[in-house]
PDB file of C-alpha atoms in Angstrom:
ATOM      1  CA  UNK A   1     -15.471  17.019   6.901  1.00 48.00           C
ATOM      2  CA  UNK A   2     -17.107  13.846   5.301  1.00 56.00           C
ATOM      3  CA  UNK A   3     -17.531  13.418   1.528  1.00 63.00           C
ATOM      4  CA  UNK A   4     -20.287  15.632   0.649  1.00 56.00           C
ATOM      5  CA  UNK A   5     -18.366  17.299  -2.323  1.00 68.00           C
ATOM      6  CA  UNK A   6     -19.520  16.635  -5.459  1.00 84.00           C
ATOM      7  CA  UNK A   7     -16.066  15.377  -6.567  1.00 94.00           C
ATOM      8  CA  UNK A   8     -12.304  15.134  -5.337  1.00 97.00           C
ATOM      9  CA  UNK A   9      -9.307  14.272  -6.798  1.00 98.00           C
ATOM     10  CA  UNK A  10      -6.907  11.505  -5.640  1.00 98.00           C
ATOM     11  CA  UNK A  11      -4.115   9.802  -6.448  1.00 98.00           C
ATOM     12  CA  UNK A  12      -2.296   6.650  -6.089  1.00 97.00           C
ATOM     13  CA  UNK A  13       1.740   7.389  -6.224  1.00 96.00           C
ATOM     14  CA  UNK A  14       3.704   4.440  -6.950  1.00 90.00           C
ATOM     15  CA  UNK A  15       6.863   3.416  -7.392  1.00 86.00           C
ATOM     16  CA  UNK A  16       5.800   2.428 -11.041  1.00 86.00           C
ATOM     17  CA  UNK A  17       3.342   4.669 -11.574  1.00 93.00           C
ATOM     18  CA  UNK A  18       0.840   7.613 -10.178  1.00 97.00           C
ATOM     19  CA  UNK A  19      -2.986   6.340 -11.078  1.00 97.00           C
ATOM     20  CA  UNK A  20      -4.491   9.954 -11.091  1.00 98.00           C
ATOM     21  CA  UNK A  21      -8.692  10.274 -10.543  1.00 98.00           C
ATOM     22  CA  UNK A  22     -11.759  12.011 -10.253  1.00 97.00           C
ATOM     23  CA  UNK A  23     -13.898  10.205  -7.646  1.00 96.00           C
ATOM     24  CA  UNK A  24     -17.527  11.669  -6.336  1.00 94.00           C
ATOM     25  CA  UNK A  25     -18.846  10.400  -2.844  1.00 88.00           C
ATOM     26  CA  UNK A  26     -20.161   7.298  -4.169  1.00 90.00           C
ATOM     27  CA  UNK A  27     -16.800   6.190  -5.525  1.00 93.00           C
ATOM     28  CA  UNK A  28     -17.439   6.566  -8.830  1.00 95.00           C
ATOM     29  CA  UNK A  29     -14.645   6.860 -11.023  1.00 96.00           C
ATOM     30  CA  UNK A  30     -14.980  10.043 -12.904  1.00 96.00           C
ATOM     31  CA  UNK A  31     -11.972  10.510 -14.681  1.00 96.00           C
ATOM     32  CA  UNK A  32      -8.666   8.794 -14.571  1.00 97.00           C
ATOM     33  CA  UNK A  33      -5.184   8.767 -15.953  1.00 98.00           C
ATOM     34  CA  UNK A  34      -2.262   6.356 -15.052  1.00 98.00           C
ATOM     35  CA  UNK A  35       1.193   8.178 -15.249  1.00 98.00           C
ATOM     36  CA  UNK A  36       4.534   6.664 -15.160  1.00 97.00           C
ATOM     37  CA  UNK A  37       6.372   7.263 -12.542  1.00 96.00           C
ATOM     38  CA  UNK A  38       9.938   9.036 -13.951  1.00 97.00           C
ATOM     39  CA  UNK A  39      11.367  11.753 -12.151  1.00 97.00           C
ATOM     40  CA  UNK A  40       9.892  13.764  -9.986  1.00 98.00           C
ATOM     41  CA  UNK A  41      10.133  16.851 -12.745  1.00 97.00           C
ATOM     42  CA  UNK A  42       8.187  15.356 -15.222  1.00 98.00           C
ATOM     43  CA  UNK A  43       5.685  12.891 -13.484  1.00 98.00           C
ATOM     44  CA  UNK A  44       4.176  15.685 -10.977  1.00 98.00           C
ATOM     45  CA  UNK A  45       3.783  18.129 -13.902  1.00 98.00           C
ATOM     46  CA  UNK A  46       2.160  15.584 -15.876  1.00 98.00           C
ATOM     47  CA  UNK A  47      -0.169  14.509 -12.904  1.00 98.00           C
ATOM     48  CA  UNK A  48      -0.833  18.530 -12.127  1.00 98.00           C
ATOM     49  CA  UNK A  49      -2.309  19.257 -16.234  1.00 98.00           C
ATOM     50  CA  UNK A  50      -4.438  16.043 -15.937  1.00 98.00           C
ATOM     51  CA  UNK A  51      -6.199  17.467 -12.789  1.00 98.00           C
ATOM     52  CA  UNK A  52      -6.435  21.194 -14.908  1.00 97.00           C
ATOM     53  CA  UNK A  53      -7.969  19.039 -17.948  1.00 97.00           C
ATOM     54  CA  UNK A  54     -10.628  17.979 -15.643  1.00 97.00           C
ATOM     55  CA  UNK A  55     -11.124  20.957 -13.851  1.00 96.00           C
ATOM     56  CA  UNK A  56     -11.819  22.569 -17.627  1.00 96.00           C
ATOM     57  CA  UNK A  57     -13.727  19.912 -18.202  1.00 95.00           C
ATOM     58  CA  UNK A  58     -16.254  20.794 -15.413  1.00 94.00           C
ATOM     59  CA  UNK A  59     -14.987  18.588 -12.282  1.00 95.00           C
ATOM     60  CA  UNK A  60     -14.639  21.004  -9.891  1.00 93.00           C
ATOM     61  CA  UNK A  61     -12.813  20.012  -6.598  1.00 96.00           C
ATOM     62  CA  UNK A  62     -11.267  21.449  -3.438  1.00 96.00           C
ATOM     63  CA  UNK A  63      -9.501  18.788  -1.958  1.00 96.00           C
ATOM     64  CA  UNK A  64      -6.705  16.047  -3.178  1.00 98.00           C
ATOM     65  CA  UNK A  65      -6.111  13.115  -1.423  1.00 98.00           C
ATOM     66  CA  UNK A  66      -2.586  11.519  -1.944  1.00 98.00           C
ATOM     67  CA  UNK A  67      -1.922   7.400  -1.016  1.00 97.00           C
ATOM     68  CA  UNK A  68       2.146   7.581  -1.428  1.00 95.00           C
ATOM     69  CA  UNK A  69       5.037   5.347  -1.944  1.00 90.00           C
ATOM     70  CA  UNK A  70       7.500   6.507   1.192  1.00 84.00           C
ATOM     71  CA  UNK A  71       9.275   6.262   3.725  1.00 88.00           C
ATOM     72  CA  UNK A  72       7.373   9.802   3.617  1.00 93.00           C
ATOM     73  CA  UNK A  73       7.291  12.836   6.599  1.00 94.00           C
ATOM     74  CA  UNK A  74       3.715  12.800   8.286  1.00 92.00           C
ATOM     75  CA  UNK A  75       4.665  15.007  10.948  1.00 91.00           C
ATOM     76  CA  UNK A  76       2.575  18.241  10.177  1.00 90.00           C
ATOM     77  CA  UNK A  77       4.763  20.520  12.444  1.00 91.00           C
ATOM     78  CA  UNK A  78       7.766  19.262  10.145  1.00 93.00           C
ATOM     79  CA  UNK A  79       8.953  22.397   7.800  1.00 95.00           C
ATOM     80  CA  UNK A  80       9.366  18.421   5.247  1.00 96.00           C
ATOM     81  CA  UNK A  81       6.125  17.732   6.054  1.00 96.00           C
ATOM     82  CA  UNK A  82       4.414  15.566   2.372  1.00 96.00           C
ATOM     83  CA  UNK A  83       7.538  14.983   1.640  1.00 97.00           C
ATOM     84  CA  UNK A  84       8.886  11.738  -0.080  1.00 96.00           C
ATOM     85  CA  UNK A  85      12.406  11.419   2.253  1.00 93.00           C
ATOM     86  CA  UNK A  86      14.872   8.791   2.157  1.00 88.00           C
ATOM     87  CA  UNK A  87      13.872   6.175  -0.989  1.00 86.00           C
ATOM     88  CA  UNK A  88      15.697   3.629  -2.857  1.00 78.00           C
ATOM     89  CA  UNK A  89      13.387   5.058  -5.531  1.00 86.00           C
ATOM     90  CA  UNK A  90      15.964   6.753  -7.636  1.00 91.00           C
ATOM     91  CA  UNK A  91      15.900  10.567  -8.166  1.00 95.00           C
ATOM     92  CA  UNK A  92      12.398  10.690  -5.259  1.00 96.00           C
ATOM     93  CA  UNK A  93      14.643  11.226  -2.020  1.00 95.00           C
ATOM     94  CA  UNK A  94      13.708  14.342  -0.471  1.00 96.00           C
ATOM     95  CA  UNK A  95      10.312  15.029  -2.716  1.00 97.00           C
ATOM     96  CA  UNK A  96       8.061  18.178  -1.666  1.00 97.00           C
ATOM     97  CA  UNK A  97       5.001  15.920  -2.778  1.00 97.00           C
ATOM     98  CA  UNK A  98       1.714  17.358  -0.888  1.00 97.00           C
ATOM     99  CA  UNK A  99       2.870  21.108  -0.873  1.00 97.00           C
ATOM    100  CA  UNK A 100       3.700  20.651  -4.906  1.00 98.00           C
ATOM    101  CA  UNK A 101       0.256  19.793  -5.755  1.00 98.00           C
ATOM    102  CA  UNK A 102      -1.320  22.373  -3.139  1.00 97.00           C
ATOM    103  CA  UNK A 103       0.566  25.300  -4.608  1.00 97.00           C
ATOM    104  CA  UNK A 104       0.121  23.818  -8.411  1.00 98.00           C
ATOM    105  CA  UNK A 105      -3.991  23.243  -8.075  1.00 98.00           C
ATOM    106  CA  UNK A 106      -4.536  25.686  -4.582  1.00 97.00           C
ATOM    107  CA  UNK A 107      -5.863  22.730  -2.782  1.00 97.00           C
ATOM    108  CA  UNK A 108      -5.801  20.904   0.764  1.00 96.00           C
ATOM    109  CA  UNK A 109      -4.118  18.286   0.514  1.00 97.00           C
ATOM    110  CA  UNK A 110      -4.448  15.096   2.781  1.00 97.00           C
ATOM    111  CA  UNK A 111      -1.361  12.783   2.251  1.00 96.00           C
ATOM    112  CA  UNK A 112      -0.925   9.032   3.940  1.00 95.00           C
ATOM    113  CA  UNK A 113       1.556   5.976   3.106  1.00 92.00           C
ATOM    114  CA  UNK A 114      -0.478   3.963   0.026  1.00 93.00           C
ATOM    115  CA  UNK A 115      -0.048   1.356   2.402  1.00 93.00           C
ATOM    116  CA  UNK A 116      -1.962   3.053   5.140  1.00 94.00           C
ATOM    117  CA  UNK A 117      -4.477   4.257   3.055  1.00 96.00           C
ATOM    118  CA  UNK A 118      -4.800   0.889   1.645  1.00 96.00           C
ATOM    119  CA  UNK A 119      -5.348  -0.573   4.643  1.00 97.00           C
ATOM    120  CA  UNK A 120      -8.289   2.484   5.704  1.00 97.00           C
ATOM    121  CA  UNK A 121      -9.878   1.783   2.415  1.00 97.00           C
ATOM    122  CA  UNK A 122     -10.072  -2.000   3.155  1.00 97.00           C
ATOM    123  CA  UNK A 123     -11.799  -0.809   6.961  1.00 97.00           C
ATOM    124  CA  UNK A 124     -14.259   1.256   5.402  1.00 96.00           C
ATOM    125  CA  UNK A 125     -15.494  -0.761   2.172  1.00 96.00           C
ATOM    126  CA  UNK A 126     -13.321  -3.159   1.707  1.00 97.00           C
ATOM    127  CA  UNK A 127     -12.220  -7.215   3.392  1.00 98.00           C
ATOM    128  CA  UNK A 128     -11.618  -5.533   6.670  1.00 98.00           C
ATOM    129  CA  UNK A 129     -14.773  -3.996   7.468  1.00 97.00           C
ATOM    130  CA  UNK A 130     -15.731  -4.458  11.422  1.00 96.00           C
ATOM    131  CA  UNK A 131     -12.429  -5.076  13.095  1.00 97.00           C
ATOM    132  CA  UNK A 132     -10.049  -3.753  15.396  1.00 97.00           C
ATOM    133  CA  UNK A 133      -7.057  -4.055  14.513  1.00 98.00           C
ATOM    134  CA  UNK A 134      -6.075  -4.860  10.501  1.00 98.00           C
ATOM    135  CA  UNK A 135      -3.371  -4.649   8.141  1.00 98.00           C
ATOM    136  CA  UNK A 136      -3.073  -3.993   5.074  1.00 97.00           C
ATOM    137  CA  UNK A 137       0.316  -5.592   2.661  1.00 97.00           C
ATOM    138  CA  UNK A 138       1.133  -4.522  -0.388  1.00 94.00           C
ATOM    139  CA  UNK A 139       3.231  -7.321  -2.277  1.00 95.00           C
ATOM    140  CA  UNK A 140       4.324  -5.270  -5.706  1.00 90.00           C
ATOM    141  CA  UNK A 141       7.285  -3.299  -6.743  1.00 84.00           C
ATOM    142  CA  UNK A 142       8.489  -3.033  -3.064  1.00 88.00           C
ATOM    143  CA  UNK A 143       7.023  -4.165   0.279  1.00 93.00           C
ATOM    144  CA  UNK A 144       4.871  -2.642   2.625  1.00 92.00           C
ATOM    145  CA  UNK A 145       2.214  -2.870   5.449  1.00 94.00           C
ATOM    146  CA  UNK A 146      -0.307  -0.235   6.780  1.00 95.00           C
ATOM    147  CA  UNK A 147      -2.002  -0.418  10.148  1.00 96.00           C
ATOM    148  CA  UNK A 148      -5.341   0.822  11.258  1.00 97.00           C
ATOM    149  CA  UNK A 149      -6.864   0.679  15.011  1.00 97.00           C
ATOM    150  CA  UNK A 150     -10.476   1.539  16.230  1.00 95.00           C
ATOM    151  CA  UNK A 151     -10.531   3.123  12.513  1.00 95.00           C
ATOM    152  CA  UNK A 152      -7.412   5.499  12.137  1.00 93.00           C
ATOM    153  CA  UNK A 153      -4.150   4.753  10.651  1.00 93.00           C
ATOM    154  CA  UNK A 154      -1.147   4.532  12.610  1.00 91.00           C
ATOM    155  CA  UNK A 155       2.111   6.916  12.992  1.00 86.00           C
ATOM    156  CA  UNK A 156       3.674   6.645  15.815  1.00 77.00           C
ATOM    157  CA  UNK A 157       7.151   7.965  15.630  1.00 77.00           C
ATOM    158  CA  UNK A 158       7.378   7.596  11.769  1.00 72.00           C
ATOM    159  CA  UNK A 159       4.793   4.977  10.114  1.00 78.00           C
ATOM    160  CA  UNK A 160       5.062   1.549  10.020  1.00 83.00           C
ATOM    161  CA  UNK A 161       7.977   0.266   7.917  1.00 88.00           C
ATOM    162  CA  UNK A 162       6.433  -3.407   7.956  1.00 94.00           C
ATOM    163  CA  UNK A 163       7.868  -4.665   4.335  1.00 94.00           C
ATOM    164  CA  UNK A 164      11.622  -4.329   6.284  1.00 95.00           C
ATOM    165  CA  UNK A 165      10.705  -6.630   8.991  1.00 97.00           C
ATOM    166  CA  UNK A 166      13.894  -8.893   9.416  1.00 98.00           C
ATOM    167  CA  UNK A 167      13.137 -12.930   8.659  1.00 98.00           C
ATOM    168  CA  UNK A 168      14.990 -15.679   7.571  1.00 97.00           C
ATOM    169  CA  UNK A 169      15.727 -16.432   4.049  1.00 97.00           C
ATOM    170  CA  UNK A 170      15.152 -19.268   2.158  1.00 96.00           C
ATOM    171  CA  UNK A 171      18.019 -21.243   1.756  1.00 94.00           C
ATOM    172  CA  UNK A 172      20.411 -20.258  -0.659  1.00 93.00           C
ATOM    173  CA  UNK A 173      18.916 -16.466  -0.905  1.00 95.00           C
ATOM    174  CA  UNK A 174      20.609 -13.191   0.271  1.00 94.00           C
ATOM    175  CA  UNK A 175      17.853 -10.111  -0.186  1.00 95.00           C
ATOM    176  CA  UNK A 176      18.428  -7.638  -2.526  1.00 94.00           C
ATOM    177  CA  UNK A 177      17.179  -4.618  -0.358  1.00 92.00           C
ATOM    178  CA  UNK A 178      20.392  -2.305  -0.263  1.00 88.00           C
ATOM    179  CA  UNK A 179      19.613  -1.262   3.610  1.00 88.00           C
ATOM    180  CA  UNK A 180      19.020  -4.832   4.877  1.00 91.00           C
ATOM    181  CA  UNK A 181      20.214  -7.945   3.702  1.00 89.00           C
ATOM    182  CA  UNK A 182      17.346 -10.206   4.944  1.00 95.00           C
ATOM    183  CA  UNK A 183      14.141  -8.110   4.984  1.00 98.00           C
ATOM    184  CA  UNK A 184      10.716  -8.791   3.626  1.00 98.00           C
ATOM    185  CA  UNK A 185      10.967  -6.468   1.140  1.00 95.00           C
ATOM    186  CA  UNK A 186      14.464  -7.834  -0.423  1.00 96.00           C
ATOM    187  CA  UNK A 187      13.265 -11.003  -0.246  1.00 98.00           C
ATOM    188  CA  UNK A 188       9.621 -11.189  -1.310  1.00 97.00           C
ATOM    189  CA  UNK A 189       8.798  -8.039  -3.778  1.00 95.00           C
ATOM    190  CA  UNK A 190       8.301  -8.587  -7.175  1.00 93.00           C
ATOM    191  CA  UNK A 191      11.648  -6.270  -7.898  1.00 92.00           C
ATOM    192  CA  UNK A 192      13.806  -8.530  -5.462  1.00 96.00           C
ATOM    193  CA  UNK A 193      12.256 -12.171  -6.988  1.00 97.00           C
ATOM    194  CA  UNK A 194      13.426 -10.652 -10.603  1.00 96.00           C
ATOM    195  CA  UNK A 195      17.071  -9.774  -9.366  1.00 96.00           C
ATOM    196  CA  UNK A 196      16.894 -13.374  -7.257  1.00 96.00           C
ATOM    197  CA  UNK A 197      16.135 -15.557 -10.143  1.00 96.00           C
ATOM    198  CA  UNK A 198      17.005 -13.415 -12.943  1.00 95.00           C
ATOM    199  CA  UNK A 199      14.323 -12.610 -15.019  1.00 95.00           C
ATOM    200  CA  UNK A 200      10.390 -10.789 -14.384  1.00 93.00           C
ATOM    201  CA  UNK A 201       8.813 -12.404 -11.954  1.00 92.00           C
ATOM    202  CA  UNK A 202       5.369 -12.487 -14.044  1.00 90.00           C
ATOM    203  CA  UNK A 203       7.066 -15.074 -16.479  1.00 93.00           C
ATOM    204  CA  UNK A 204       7.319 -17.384 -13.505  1.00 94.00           C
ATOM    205  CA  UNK A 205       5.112 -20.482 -14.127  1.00 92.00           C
ATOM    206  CA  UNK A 206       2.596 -22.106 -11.694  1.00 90.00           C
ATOM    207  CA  UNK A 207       5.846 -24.753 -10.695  1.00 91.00           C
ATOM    208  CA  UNK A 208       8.702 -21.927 -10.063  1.00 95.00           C
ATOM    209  CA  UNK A 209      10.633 -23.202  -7.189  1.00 94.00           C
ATOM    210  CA  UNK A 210      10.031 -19.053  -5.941  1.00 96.00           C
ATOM    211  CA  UNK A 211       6.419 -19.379  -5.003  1.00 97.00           C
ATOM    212  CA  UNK A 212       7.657 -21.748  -2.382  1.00 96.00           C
ATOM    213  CA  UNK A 213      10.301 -19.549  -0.652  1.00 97.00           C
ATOM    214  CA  UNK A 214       8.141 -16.385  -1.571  1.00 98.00           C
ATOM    215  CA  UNK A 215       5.281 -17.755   0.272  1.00 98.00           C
ATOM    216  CA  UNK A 216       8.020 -19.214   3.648  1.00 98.00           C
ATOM    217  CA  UNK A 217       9.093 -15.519   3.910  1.00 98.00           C
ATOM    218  CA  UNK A 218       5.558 -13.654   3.975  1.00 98.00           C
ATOM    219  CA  UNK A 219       4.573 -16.849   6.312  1.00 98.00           C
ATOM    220  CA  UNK A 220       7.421 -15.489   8.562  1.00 98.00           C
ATOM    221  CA  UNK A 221       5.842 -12.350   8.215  1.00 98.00           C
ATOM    222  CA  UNK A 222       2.276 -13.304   9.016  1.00 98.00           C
ATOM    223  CA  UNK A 223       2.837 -15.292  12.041  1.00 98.00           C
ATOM    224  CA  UNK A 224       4.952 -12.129  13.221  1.00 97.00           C
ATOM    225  CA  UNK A 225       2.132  -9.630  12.497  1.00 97.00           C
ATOM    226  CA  UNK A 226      -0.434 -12.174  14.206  1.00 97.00           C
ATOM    227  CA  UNK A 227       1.647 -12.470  17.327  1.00 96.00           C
ATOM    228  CA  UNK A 228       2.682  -8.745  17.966  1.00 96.00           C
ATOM    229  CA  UNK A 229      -0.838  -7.102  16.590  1.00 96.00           C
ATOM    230  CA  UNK A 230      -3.250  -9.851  16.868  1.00 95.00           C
ATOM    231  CA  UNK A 231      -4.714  -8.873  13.791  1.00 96.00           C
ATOM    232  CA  UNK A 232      -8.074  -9.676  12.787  1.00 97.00           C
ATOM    233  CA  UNK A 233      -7.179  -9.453   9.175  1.00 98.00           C
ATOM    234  CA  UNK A 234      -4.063  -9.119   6.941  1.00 98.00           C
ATOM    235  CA  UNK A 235      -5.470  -8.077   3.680  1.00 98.00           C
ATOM    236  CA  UNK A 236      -2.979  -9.362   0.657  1.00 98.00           C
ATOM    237  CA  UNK A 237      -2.723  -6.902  -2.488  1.00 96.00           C
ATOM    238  CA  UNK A 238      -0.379  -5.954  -4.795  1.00 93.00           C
ATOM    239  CA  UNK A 239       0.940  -7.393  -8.015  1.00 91.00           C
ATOM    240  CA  UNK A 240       2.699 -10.273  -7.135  1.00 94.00           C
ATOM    241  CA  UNK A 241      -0.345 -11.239  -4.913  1.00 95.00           C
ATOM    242  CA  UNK A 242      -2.587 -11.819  -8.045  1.00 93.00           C
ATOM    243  CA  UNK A 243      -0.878 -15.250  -8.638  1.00 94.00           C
ATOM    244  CA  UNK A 244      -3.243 -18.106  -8.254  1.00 94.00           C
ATOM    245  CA  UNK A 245      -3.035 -20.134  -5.485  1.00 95.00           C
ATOM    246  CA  UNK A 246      -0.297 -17.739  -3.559  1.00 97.00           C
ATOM    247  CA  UNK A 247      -2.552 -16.974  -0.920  1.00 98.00           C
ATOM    248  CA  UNK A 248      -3.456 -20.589  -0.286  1.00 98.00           C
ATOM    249  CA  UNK A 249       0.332 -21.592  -0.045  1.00 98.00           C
ATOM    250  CA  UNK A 250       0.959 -18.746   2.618  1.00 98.00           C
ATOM    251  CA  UNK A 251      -1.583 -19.400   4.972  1.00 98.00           C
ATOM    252  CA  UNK A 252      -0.569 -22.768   5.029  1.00 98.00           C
ATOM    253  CA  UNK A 253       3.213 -22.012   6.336  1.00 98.00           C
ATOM    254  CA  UNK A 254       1.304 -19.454   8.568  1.00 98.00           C
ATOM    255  CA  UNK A 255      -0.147 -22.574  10.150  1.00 97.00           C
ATOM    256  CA  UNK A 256       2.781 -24.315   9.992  1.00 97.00           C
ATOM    257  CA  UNK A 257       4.719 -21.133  11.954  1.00 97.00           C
ATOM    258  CA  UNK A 258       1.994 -20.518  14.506  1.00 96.00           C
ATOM    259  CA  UNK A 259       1.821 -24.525  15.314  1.00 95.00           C
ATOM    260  CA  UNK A 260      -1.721 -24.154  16.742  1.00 90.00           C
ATOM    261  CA  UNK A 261       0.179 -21.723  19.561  1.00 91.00           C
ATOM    262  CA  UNK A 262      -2.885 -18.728  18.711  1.00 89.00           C
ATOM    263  CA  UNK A 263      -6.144 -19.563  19.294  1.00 86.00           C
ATOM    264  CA  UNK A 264      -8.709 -17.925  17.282  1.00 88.00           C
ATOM    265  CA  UNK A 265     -12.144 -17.211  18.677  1.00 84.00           C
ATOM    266  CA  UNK A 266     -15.450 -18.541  17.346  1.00 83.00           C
ATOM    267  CA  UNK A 267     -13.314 -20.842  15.549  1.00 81.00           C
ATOM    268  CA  UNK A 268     -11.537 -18.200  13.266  1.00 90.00           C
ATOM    269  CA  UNK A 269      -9.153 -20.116  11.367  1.00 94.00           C
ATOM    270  CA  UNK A 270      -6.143 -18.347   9.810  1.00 96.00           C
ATOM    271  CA  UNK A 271      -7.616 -18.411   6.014  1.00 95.00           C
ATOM    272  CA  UNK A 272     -10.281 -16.115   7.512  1.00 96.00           C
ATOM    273  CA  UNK A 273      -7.528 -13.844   8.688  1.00 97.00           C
ATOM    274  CA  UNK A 274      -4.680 -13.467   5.716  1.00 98.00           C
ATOM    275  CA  UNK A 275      -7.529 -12.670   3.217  1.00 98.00           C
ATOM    276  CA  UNK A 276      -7.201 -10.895  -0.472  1.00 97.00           C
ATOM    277  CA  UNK A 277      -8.628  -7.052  -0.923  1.00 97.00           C
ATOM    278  CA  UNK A 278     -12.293  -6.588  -1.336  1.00 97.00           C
ATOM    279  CA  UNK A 279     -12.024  -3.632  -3.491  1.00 95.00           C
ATOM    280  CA  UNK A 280     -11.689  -5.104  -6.832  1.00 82.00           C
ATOM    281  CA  UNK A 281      -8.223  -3.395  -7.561  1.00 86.00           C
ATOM    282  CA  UNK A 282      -9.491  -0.372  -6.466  1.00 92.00           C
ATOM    283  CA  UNK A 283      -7.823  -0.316  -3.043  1.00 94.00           C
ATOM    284  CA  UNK A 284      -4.933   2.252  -3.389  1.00 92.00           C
ATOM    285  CA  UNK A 285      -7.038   4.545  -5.011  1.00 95.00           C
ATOM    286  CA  UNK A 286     -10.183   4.340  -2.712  1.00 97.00           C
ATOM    287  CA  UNK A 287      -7.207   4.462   0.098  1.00 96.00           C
ATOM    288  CA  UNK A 288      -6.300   7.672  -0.887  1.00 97.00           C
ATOM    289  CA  UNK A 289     -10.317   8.596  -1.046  1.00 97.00           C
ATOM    290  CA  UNK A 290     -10.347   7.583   2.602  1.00 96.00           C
ATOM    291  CA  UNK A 291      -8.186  10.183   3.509  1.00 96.00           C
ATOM    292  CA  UNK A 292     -10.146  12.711   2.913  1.00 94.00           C
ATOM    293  CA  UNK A 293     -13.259  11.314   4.660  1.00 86.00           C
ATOM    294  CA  UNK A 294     -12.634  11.912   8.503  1.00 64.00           C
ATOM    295  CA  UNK A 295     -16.557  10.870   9.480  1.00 52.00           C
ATOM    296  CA  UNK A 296     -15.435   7.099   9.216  1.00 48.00           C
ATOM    297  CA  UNK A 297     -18.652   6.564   7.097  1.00 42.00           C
TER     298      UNK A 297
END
């Protein structure tokens, strides 16, 4: 079913907040509410009346696409299947999420990782239009990386867990992930640089010594996706990745990793590959768009 509806409601679940929307098939933005994300009590029931307030209001739709914080069950046999299971997020472990809202507005429901549907989003519309093989990394409240091949998302046995890929700290760091001591996630998120240097990582200035060890460890992380995936693009988003000149400082310790090992045809050079999204901050929300069209338009 492609997006012929005249509207459809989405939402972006994250750890910080749910960004709740109308969208039509043109990705217009119809109506919109961001929620914060609490517990699962209150935040779902005050996602649920904003999609009946625009239902009264005359935006009819049939179908709710969800891009979700995880890990999450994607197994549709699964008698868990939607939900949120095992997350540091406190109070989320074990979440009913898609079969919530498709008892609460009688809809179908298609449900994906935000990074997953991140990374479709970016394939259809966005910096990774015309490959292969891309990836898409959020760098936010947490850490996380979505894969898409030949235009579909991967599974596999559970989805990709990308953001607790094992690397080496910078000196003098431990990670503050509480499953792994040394993962990308405890390392490089913008939760783990606050509890690493002790205070928000958006009051870090331009010449914080963390942009330096922040940008070894998602280096680390680069040259690993590049050498296992052979990814045509890594698209950057998230928070953290709106600081100037971040980019820039990865891809050179990408370079620095690789050591001119890959070669790239037509002269690709790696600042082509780790790129930023093209979707104006509109990724996670067109991801979970994506979703629900299965044409690949």
């Amino acid at each position: 079913m492609a997006l012929t509806d005249n509207c459809y409601a989405v939402i972006e679940a994250g750890g910080t907040k749910f960004n709740c929307a109308i969208v039509d098939g043109h990705r217009r933005v119809l109506g919109e509410q961001r929620i914060a994300t609490t517990t699962p009590g209150e935040t779902l029931a005050q996602c649920v009346d904003f999609f009946a307030a625009q239902r009264q209001q005359g935006h009819h739709f049939a179908r709710l696409g969800i891009a979700s914080f995880g890990p999450l069950d994607l197994h549709p046999a699964s008698k868990t299947f939607g939900f949120i299971t095992q997350t540091p997020k406190p109070f989320w472990s074990n979440t009913p999420l898609a079969s919530h809202f498709e008892e609460a507005l009688g809809v179908d429901v298609k449900i994906d990782t935000d990074v997953n549907a991140a990374a479709l989003a970016e394939y259809r519309w966005g910096a990774a239009q015309g490959t292969q093989v891309s990836v898409y990394v959020t760098v936010g409240t947490g850490v996380g990386g979505g894969l898409v091949i030949n235009g579909k998302p991967v599974h596999g046995a559970v989805h990709p867990e990308m953001g607790h890929m094992l690397v080496t700290p910078p000196q003098g760091q431990t990670g503050v992930c509480p499953f792994h001591e040394n993962c990308v996630e405890g390392l490089a998120s913008g939760t783990a640089l606050g509890k690493i240097w002790g205070q928000p990582s958006d009051t870090f200035g331009s010449d914080h010594p963390a942009w330096d060890g922040l940008a070894d460890v998602l280096a680390q992380f680069s040259h690993n996706i590049l050498v296992t995936l052979s990814a045509e693009k890594i698209v950057f988003g998230g928070g953290v990745m709106q600081t100037p000149g971040l980019i820039e400082r990865i891809v050179k310790r990408t370079n620095d990793y690789l050591k001119d090992y890959v070669v790239f045809p037509d002269g690709v050079a790696v600042d082509n590959i780790l790129v930023l999204p093209g979707l104006e901050g509109r990724t996670g929300l067109f991801g979970a768009l994506a979703l629900l069209d299965e044409t690949g338009a």
